[in-house]
Backbone as CSV, one residue per row, in Angstrom:
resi,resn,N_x,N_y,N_z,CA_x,CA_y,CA_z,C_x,C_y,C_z
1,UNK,-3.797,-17.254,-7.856,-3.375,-15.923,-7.450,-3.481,-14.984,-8.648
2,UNK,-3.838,-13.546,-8.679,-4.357,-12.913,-9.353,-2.990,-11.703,-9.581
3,UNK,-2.448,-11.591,-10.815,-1.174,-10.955,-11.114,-1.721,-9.223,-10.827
4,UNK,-0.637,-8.528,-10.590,-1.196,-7.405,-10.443,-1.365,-6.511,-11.527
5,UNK,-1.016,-7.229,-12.862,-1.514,-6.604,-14.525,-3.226,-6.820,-14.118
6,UNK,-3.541,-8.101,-14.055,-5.025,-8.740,-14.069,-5.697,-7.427,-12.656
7,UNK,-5.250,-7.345,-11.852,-6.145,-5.700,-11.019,-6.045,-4.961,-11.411
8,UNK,-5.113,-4.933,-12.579,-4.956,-3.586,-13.068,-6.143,-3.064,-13.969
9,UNK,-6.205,-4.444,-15.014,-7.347,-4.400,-15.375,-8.494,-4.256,-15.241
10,UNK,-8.331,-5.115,-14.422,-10.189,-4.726,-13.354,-10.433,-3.629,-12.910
11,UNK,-9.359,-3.209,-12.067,-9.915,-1.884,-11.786,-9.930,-0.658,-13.013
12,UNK,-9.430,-0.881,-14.165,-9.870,0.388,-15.207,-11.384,0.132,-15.638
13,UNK,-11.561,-1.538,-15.831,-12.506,-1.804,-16.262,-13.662,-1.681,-15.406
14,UNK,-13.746,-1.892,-14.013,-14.281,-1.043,-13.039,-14.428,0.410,-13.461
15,UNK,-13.778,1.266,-13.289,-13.795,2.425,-13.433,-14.481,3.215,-14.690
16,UNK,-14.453,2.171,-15.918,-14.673,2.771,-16.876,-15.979,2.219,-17.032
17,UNK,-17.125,1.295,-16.599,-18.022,0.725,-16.178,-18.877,2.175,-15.535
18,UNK,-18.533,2.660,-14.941,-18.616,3.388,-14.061,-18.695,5.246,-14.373
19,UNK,-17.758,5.272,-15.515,-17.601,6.153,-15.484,-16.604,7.170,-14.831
20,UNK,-15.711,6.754,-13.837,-15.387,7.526,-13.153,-13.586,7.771,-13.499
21,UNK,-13.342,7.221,-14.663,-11.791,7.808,-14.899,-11.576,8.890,-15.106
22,UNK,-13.179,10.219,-15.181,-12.839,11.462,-14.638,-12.496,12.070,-13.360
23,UNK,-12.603,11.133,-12.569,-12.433,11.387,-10.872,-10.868,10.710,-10.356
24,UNK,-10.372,9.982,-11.540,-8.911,9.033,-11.129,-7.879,10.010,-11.422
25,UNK,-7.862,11.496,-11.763,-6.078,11.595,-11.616,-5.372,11.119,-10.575
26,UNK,-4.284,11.565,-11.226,-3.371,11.106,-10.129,-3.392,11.397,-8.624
27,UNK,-3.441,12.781,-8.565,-4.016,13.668,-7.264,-5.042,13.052,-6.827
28,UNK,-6.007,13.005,-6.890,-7.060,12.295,-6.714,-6.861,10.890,-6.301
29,UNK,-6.311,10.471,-6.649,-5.931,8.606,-6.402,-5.089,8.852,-5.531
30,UNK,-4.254,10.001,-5.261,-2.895,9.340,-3.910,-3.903,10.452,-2.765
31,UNK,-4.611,11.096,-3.199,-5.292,11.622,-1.972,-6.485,10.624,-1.126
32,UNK,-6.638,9.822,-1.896,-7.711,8.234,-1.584,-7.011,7.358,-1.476
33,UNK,-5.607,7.206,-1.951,-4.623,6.374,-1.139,-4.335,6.667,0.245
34,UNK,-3.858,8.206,0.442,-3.716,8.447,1.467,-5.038,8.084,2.426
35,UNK,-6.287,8.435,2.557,-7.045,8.256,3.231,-7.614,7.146,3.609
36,UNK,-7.220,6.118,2.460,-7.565,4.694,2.732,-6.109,3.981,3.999
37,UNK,-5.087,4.681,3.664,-3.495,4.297,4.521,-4.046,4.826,6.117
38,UNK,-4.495,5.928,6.022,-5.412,6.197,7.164,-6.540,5.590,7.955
39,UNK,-7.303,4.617,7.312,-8.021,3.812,7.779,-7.314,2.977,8.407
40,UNK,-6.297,2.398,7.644,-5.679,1.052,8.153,-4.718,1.574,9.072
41,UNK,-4.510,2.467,9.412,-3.765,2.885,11.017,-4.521,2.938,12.106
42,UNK,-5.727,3.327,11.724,-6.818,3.417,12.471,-6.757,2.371,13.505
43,UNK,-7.386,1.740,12.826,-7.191,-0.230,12.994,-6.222,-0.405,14.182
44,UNK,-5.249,-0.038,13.768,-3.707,-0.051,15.330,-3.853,1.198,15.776
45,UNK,-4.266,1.878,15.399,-3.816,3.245,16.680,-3.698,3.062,17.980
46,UNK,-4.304,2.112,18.677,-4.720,2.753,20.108,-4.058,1.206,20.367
47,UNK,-3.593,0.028,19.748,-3.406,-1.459,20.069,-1.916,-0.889,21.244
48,UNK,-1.878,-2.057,21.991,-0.312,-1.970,22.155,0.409,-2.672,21.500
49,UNK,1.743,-2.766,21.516,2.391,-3.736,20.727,2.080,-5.028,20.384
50,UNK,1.995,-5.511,21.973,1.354,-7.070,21.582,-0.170,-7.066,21.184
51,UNK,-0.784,-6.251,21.292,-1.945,-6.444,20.975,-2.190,-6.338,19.470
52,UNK,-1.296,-5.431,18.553,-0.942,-5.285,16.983,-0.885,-6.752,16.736
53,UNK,0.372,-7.486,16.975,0.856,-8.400,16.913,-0.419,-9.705,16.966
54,UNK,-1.351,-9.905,17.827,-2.674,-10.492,17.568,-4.149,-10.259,17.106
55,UNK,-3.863,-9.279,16.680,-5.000,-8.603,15.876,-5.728,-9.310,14.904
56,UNK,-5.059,-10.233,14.271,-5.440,-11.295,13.148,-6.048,-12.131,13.959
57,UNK,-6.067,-12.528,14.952,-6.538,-12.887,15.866,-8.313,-13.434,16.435
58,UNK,-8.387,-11.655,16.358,-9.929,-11.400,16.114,-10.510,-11.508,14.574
59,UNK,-11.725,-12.157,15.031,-11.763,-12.376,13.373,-12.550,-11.173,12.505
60,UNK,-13.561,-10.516,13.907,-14.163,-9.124,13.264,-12.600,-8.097,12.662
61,UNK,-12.308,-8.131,13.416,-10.937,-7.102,13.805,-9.847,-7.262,12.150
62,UNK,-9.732,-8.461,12.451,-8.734,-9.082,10.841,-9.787,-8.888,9.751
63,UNK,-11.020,-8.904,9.495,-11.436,-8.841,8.987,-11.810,-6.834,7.941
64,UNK,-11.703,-6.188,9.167,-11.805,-4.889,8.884,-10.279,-4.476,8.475
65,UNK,-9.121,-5.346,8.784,-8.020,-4.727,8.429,-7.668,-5.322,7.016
66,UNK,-7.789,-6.323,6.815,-8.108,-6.898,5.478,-8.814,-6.170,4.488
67,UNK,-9.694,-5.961,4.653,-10.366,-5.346,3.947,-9.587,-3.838,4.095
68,UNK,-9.180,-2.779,4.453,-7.971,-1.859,4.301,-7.180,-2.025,3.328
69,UNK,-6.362,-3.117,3.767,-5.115,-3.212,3.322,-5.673,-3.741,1.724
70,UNK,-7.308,-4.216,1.180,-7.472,-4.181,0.086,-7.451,-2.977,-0.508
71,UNK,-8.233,-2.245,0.133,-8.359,-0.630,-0.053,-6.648,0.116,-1.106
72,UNK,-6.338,-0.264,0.340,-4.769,0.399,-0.239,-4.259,0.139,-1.319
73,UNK,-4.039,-1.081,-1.459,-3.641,-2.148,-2.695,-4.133,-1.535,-3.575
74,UNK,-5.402,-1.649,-4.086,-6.445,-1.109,-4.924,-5.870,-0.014,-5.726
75,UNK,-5.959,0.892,-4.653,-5.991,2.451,-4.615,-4.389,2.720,-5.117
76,UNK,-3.442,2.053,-4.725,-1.549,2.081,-5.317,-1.734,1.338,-6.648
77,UNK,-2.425,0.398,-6.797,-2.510,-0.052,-8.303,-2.913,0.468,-9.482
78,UNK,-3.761,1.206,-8.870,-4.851,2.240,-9.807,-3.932,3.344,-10.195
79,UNK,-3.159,4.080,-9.510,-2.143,4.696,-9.283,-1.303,4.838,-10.566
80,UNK,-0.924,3.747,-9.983,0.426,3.113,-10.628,0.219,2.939,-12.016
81,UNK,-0.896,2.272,-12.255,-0.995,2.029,-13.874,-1.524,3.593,-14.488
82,UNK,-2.243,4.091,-14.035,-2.466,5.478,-14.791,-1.053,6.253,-14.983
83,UNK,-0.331,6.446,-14.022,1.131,7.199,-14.756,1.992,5.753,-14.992
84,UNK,2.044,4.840,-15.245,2.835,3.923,-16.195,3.879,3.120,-15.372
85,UNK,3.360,2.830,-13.961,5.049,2.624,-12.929,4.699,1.175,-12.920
86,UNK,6.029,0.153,-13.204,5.492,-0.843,-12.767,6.014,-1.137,-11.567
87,UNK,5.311,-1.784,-10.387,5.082,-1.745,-9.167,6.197,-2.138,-8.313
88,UNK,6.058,-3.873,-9.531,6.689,-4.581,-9.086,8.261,-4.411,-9.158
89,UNK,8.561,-3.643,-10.805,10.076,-3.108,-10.703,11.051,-1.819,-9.925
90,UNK,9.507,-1.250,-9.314,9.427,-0.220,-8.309,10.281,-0.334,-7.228
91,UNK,9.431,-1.539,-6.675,9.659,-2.463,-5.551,11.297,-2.980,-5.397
92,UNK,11.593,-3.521,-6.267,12.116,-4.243,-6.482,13.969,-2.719,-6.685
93,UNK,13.876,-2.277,-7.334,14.276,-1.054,-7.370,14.669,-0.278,-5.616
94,UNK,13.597,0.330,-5.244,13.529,0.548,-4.019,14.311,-0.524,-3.242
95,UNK,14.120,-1.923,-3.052,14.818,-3.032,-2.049,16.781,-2.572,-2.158
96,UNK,16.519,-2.193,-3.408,18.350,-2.552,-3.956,18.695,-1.358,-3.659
97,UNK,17.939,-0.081,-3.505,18.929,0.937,-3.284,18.663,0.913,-1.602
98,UNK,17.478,0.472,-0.645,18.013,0.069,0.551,19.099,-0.619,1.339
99,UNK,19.552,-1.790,0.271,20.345,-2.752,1.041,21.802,-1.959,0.405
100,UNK,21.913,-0.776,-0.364,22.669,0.097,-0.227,23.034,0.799,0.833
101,UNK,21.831,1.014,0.910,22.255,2.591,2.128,22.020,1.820,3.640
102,UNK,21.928,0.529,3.982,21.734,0.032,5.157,22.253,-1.077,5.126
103,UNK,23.577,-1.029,5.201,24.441,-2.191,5.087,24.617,-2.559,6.626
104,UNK,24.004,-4.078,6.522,23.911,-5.341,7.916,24.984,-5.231,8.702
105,UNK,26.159,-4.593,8.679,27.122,-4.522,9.336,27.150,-3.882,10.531
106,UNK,26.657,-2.298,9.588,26.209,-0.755,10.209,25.406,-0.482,11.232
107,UNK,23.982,-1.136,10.239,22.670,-0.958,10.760,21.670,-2.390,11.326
108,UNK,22.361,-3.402,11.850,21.999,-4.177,12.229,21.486,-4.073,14.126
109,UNK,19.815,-4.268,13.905,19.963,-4.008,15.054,19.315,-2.279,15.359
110,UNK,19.267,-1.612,14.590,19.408,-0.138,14.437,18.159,0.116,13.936
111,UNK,17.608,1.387,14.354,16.534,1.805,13.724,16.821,3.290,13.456
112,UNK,18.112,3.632,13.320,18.481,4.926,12.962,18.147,4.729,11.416
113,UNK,17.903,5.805,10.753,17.870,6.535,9.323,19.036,7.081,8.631
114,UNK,19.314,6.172,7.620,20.487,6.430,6.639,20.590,7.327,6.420
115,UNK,21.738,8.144,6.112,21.658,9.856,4.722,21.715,9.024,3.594
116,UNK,20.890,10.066,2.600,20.216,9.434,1.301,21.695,9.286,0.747
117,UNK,21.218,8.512,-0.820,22.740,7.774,-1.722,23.075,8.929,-1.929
């Protein structure tokens, strides 16, 4: 398994191969994030529920969403390391101030939206 320092790398080293860490600001990278997050909705737009749910299923089908959800990855990593975030403490960050504001008691069961901390 490939750490997400080691894509990080690749993809500068990609990029700089290339030439194109004039085209990576930040703007630029969450506007190709965004559009790549857009592909991969694509993919489900029109599924019904159960049909989301077996999509992996098809192997053309899993195959085009896979390949997305690389897209995305990619494109948040690239991101991320140009302004300095690490992802994983991001992540990890984000989880803890959720299981704040959506305590199992409350919101179990619920798909209502907390007021922020």
């Amino acid at each position: 398994m490939t750490s997400i320092n080691d894509l990080a790398d690749r993809l500068r080293a990609f990029a700089t191969e290339r030439d194109w860490e004039q085209f990576h600001t930040p703007k630029n990278l969450a506007m190709a994030l965004a559009g790549e997050t857009g592909e991969l909705l694509a993919e489900l737009q029109w599924l019904t529920p159960e049909e989301s749910w077996k999509i992996m299923d098809d192997p053309e089908a899993a195959a085009r969403l896979q390949a997305e959800f690389g897209d995305v990855f990619l494109y948040l990593i690239r991101l991320a390391d140009l302004l300095n975030v690490d992802l994983l403490e991001a992540a990890a960050s984000k989880l803890d101030q959720n299981a704040q504001r959506y305590d199992p008691d409350t919101y179990r069961g619920s798909a209502r939206k907390a007021p922020p901390l």
